[in-house]
Structures are given as structure tokens and as C-alpha cells.
mmCIF file of C-alpha atoms in Angstrom:
data_model
loop_
_atom_site.group_PDB
_atom_site.id
_atom_site.type_symbol
_atom_site.label_atom_id
_atom_site.label_comp_id
_atom_site.label_asym_id
_atom_site.label_seq_id
_atom_site.Cartn_x
_atom_site.Cartn_y
_atom_site.Cartn_z
ATOM 1 C CA MET A 1 118.825 108.891 91.088
ATOM 2 C CA ASN A 2 116.878 109.497 94.282
ATOM 3 C CA GLN A 3 114.145 107.114 95.425
ATOM 4 C CA ILE A 4 111.697 108.320 98.062
ATOM 5 C CA GLY A 5 109.089 106.072 99.620
ATOM 6 C CA ARG A 6 105.520 107.142 100.225
ATOM 7 C CA LYS A 7 104.329 108.914 103.343
ATOM 8 C CA ILE A 8 100.873 108.109 104.619
ATOM 9 C CA TYR A 9 99.154 110.691 106.775
ATOM 10 C CA PHE A 10 96.149 109.394 108.696
ATOM 11 C CA ASP A 11 93.600 110.459 111.265
ATOM 12 C CA LYS A 12 94.837 109.231 114.630
ATOM 13 C CA LEU A 13 91.282 108.691 115.862
ATOM 14 C CA THR A 14 89.776 106.735 112.945
ATOM 15 C CA GLY A 15 92.770 105.529 110.966
ATOM 16 C CA ASN A 16 91.305 107.009 107.778
ATOM 17 C CA VAL A 17 93.974 107.999 105.273
ATOM 18 C CA LEU A 18 94.191 111.736 104.684
ATOM 19 C CA VAL A 19 97.116 111.905 102.262
ATOM 20 C CA ASP A 20 99.195 109.299 100.466
ATOM 21 C CA THR A 21 102.144 111.095 98.885
ATOM 22 C CA GLY A 22 102.985 108.155 96.658
ATOM 23 C CA GLU A 23 106.462 107.053 95.662
ATOM 24 C CA ARG A 24 108.852 109.361 93.851
ATOM 25 C CA MET A 25 111.989 108.732 91.865
ATOM 26 C CA GLY A 26 114.457 110.896 90.000
ATOM 27 C CA ALA A 27 115.478 114.467 90.742
ATOM 28 C CA VAL A 28 113.286 114.628 93.835
ATOM 29 C CA VAL A 29 113.900 115.903 97.338
ATOM 30 C CA GLU A 30 112.426 114.565 100.568
ATOM 31 C CA THR A 31 109.972 116.971 102.179
ATOM 32 C CA THR A 32 109.453 117.554 105.866
ATOM 33 C CA GLN A 33 106.129 117.023 107.597
ATOM 34 C CA GLU A 34 105.884 120.785 108.082
ATOM 35 C CA GLN A 35 106.225 121.281 104.322
ATOM 36 C CA ASP A 36 103.616 118.587 103.658
ATOM 37 C CA PHE A 37 101.133 120.303 105.967
ATOM 38 C CA GLN A 38 101.546 123.427 103.872
ATOM 39 C CA ALA A 39 101.378 121.639 100.519
ATOM 40 C CA TYR A 40 98.346 119.390 101.028
ATOM 41 C CA ALA A 41 94.919 120.942 101.665
ATOM 42 C CA ALA A 42 93.757 117.842 103.554
ATOM 43 C CA LEU A 43 96.561 118.418 106.041
ATOM 44 C CA ALA A 44 96.533 122.199 106.163
ATOM 45 C CA GLU A 45 93.057 122.192 107.699
ATOM 46 C CA ARG A 46 94.026 119.738 110.439
ATOM 47 C CA VAL A 47 95.633 120.180 113.847
ATOM 48 C CA PRO A 48 99.017 118.416 113.485
ATOM 49 C CA SER A 49 98.665 116.566 116.784
ATOM 50 C CA THR A 50 95.573 114.748 115.430
ATOM 51 C CA VAL A 51 97.444 113.378 112.417
ATOM 52 C CA GLY A 52 99.747 110.371 112.338
ATOM 53 C CA CYS A 53 102.380 109.690 109.681
ATOM 54 C CA LEU A 54 103.851 106.474 108.297
ATOM 55 C CA GLN A 55 107.092 106.646 106.291
ATOM 56 C CA LEU A 56 107.551 103.650 103.972
ATOM 57 C CA GLU A 57 110.589 102.477 102.058
ATOM 58 C CA TYR A 58 110.605 102.916 98.297
ATOM 59 C CA GLY A 59 108.818 99.938 96.721
ATOM 60 C CA GLN A 60 107.426 98.690 100.035
ATOM 61 C CA ASP A 61 104.115 96.847 99.466
ATOM 62 C CA ALA A 62 103.924 98.363 95.961
ATOM 63 C CA ASP A 63 101.934 95.383 94.687
ATOM 64 C CA LYS A 64 99.296 95.831 97.385
ATOM 65 C CA PHE A 65 99.012 99.594 96.947
ATOM 66 C CA SER A 66 98.247 99.034 93.253
ATOM 67 C CA GLN A 67 95.396 96.604 93.978
ATOM 68 C CA TYR A 68 93.778 97.213 97.346
ATOM 69 C CA ARG A 69 92.260 99.900 99.473
ATOM 70 C CA TYR A 70 93.569 100.326 102.999
ATOM 71 C CA ARG A 71 93.423 102.229 106.240
ATOM 72 C CA VAL A 72 95.707 102.524 109.242
ATOM 73 C CA ASP A 73 95.145 100.953 112.651
ATOM 74 C CA PRO A 74 95.171 104.041 114.901
ATOM 75 C CA GLU A 75 96.409 101.997 117.864
ATOM 76 C CA THR A 76 99.322 100.175 116.239
ATOM 77 C CA SER A 77 99.923 102.395 113.155
ATOM 78 C CA ALA A 78 99.879 99.221 111.060
ATOM 79 C CA ILE A 79 98.354 99.217 107.582
ATOM 80 C CA ILE A 80 95.108 97.230 107.373
ATOM 81 C CA TRP A 81 94.475 96.016 103.842
ATOM 82 C CA ASP A 82 91.021 95.537 102.377
ATOM 83 C CA LEU A 83 91.690 92.479 100.231
ATOM 84 C CA THR A 84 88.230 92.599 98.685
ATOM 85 C CA PRO A 85 88.634 93.682 95.057
ATOM 86 C CA PRO A 86 87.135 97.161 94.647
ATOM 87 C CA THR A 87 83.695 97.138 93.066
ATOM 88 C CA ALA A 88 83.366 99.425 90.096
ATOM 89 C CA PRO A 89 80.256 101.630 89.923
ATOM 90 C CA LEU A 90 77.441 100.138 87.848
ATOM 91 C CA GLU A 91 77.848 102.772 85.133
ATOM 92 C CA GLU A 92 81.515 101.820 84.705
ATOM 93 C CA VAL A 93 80.566 98.143 84.487
ATOM 94 C CA LYS A 94 77.968 98.988 81.843
ATOM 95 C CA GLN A 95 80.404 101.050 79.777
ATOM 96 C CA ALA A 96 83.007 98.297 79.909
ATOM 97 C CA LYS A 97 80.415 95.779 78.695
ATOM 98 C CA ILE A 98 79.279 98.104 75.900
ATOM 99 C CA ASP A 99 82.892 98.590 74.784
ATOM 100 C CA PHE A 100 83.341 94.808 74.798
ATOM 101 C CA LEU A 101 80.187 94.268 72.727
ATOM 102 C CA ASN A 102 81.310 96.914 70.254
ATOM 103 C CA THR A 103 84.617 95.085 69.795
ATOM 104 C CA GLU A 104 82.835 91.751 69.353
ATOM 105 C CA CYS A 105 80.540 93.335 66.784
ATOM 106 C CA PHE A 106 83.479 94.472 64.664
ATOM 107 C CA LYS A 107 85.129 91.060 65.018
ATOM 108 C CA ALA A 108 81.941 89.347 63.834
ATOM 109 C CA ILE A 109 81.666 91.683 60.854
ATOM 110 C CA TYR A 110 85.308 91.249 59.874
ATOM 111 C CA ALA A 111 85.084 87.460 60.221
ATOM 112 C CA GLY A 112 82.975 87.457 57.070
ATOM 113 C CA PHE A 113 79.993 85.463 55.839
ATOM 114 C CA THR A 114 78.952 82.549 53.690
ATOM 115 C CA SER A 115 77.011 83.510 50.618
ATOM 116 C CA ALA A 116 73.745 81.663 50.066
ATOM 117 C CA THR A 117 73.970 82.547 46.377
ATOM 118 C CA THR A 118 77.426 81.127 45.684
ATOM 119 C CA SER A 119 78.051 78.920 48.757
ATOM 120 C CA HIS A 120 81.451 80.598 49.083
ATOM 121 C CA THR A 121 82.795 82.244 52.221
ATOM 122 C CA PHE A 122 83.944 85.854 51.998
ATOM 123 C CA ARG A 123 86.110 87.839 54.392
ATOM 124 C CA PHE A 124 84.747 91.285 55.274
ATOM 125 C CA ASN A 125 87.278 93.447 57.108
ATOM 126 C CA GLU A 126 87.696 97.168 56.417
ATOM 127 C CA GLU A 127 89.836 96.602 53.333
ATOM 128 C CA ASP A 128 87.401 93.999 52.001
ATOM 129 C CA GLN A 129 84.472 96.355 52.510
ATOM 130 C CA ALA A 130 86.289 99.080 50.580
ATOM 131 C CA ASN A 131 87.057 96.625 47.785
ATOM 132 C CA PHE A 132 83.414 95.509 47.597
ATOM 133 C CA ASN A 133 82.284 99.131 47.397
ATOM 134 C CA GLN A 134 84.856 99.953 44.706
ATOM 135 C CA GLN A 135 83.924 96.957 42.581
ATOM 136 C CA SER A 136 80.204 97.711 42.956
ATOM 137 C CA THR A 137 80.786 101.260 41.757
ATOM 138 C CA LEU A 138 82.769 99.948 38.792
ATOM 139 C CA LEU A 139 79.919 97.631 37.799
ATOM 140 C CA LEU A 140 77.482 100.529 37.965
ATOM 141 C CA LEU A 141 79.718 102.677 35.776
ATOM 142 C CA LYS A 142 80.448 99.893 33.290
ATOM 143 C CA PRO A 143 77.377 97.715 32.672
ATOM 144 C CA GLU A 144 79.303 95.804 30.001
ATOM 145 C CA ILE A 145 81.488 94.023 32.562
ATOM 146 C CA PRO A 146 80.132 90.428 32.533
ATOM 147 C CA GLU A 147 82.056 88.845 35.405
ATOM 148 C CA VAL A 148 84.349 89.472 38.375
ATOM 149 C CA GLN A 149 87.374 87.660 39.738
ATOM 150 C CA TRP A 150 87.113 87.579 43.548
ATOM 151 C CA ARG A 151 88.978 85.969 46.401
ATOM 152 C CA THR A 152 87.064 83.634 48.722
ATOM 153 C CA GLU A 153 88.113 82.025 51.991
ATOM 154 C CA ASP A 154 87.129 78.511 50.975
ATOM 155 C CA ALA A 155 88.101 78.265 47.294
ATOM 156 C CA GLY A 156 90.638 80.985 46.616
ATOM 157 C CA ILE A 157 90.058 83.112 43.518
ATOM 158 C CA VAL A 158 86.725 82.375 41.843
ATOM 159 C CA THR A 159 84.868 83.816 38.879
ATOM 160 C CA LEU A 160 81.479 85.365 39.654
ATOM 161 C CA THR A 161 78.982 86.538 37.108
ATOM 162 C CA ARG A 162 77.873 90.115 37.341
ATOM 163 C CA GLU A 163 74.563 89.007 38.837
ATOM 164 C CA GLN A 164 76.256 86.713 41.363
ATOM 165 C CA PHE A 165 78.572 89.473 42.534
ATOM 166 C CA ILE A 166 75.693 91.886 43.021
ATOM 167 C CA GLU A 167 73.910 89.282 45.149
ATOM 168 C CA VAL A 168 77.067 88.734 47.198
ATOM 169 C CA VAL A 169 77.289 92.482 47.800
ATOM 170 C CA LEU A 170 73.695 92.501 49.038
ATOM 171 C CA GLU A 171 74.429 89.539 51.308
ATOM 172 C CA ALA A 172 77.503 91.342 52.645
ATOM 173 C CA GLY A 173 75.360 94.326 53.541
ATOM 174 C CA GLN A 174 72.845 92.074 55.288
ATOM 175 C CA HIS A 175 75.654 90.381 57.207
ATOM 176 C CA LYS A 176 76.961 93.717 58.455
ATOM 177 C CA GLN A 177 73.527 95.003 59.399
ATOM 178 C CA GLN A 178 72.710 91.805 61.276
ATOM 179 C CA GLN A 179 75.799 92.219 63.476
ATOM 180 C CA ILE A 180 75.109 95.900 64.047
ATOM 181 C CA GLY A 181 71.488 95.139 64.896
ATOM 182 C CA LYS A 182 72.601 92.498 67.381
ATOM 183 C CA TYR A 183 74.957 95.021 68.971
ATOM 184 C CA TRP A 184 72.214 97.622 69.380
ATOM 185 C CA LEU A 185 69.878 95.077 70.989
ATOM 186 C CA LEU A 186 72.524 93.937 73.455
ATOM 187 C CA LYS A 187 73.559 97.522 74.167
ATOM 188 C CA ALA A 188 69.952 98.328 75.056
ATOM 189 C CA GLU A 189 69.882 95.333 77.422
ATOM 190 C CA VAL A 190 73.037 96.590 79.125
ATOM 191 C CA GLU A 191 71.627 100.091 79.519
ATOM 192 C CA ALA A 192 68.421 98.670 81.024
ATOM 193 C CA ALA A 193 70.268 96.402 83.484
ATOM 194 C CA GLU A 194 69.906 97.329 87.134
ATOM 195 C CA THR A 195 72.634 95.163 88.680
ATOM 196 C CA LYS A 196 76.182 94.075 87.867
ATOM 197 C CA GLU A 197 74.985 90.464 87.709
ATOM 198 C CA GLU A 198 72.492 91.368 84.987
ATOM 199 C CA VAL A 199 75.246 93.091 83.008
ATOM 200 C CA ASP A 200 77.615 90.134 83.403
ATOM 201 C CA ALA A 201 74.933 87.775 82.091
ATOM 202 C CA ILE A 202 74.788 89.608 78.748
ATOM 203 C CA ILE A 203 77.062 87.925 76.213
ATOM 204 C CA TRP A 204 77.664 88.348 72.486
#
């Protein structure tokens, strides 16, 4: 299996990188500089004498290439690393925060709630929500059902009267809506933020 290190073509005057070919492995063949000048548009438009080239070994500085930006010192042809972590655009920071809040919202919903009516704690993940909906439909279809056996987090299986179960269902809906409402409020704060610091300050 062939392993070919990256080639870095740079402007000899400024040191700015024009092309980084990246590393290649497998059924690959090394290309000549003449072939690279034909293959890459950024090189094809340049006069070859104004372009420098660094040939690296396979795996050389792989950890740095994956984390940092860089340029080439035009005088020494040495790589100059910018060790400052790249700053993501504000819109990317906002989207990442919104995705995080969305995940926290689901986690809060699934964590469940404590019923004020029964003082029991109920789990409320997707399966639980489906079970609540199914049981509610059954009670609507069969008014003669007087009570329901239901699993709680604090007391195991308990018996709830028809009226108690209906109240628990209403409380479950309120619990879910409260979390969703909180998410929408925080999402609006993120969208209105004007700096990364303002976005970072928003927590669930």
C-alpha cells in the first residue's frame, strides 16, 4: 500500500498557501510538479517560478494540520503555525448553541415530572408519551374503566383512579410544553445575540 505525504505549494513572496494536496494512501501514484500545475486551478494561473513547494513525509505534523492554520516562511520555507484555535463564524456558534439547547430540551422532557395530583414521579420519554396517549384514548373509548395500573419512578406500579390518571396526563402535557417554551425563549435569545460571548452566556 502506497503512502504519499502532502505537498504544499506557496507564494514565494508572501508565504500564503496556494495548494495543500493532503496525504494519500492506497493505490495512489506520486505526481510531478508539472502535473500538479495542470491539475490545480490555483497553480495553473501562476508563473511556476513564483511558487515554492514543500514535500512532507506521510504523517508528518498530521496532528497540527488537523487543528491549526498555517503559512510558509518565504525566506526559510519553514511552516509557521498559527496556534490560536480558529474562531468559528458567529452564525456557526449560534447554530451549535441552538442544537445544544434542542438536545437539552428533549433530555428535560424525557427526564419526566412529579405530579402535583398524585405526588408520584413519572418518566416521559418517547415510549412513555406513546403509552400515555394510548391509555388516554382507551379511557375515552371505554368510560367504564374505573382505574389504571401505571409505573412510577418513585413507587413502582401504582393504581390510579380514572380521574387521577386524566390529571396526570394533563400535567404531562404541561411539563412538555414548559420545556418546549423554555427552548423557544432561549433560542430567541441566541438568535438575537450579537457576539460569541453573549451566545456562550446562554445556558439551559
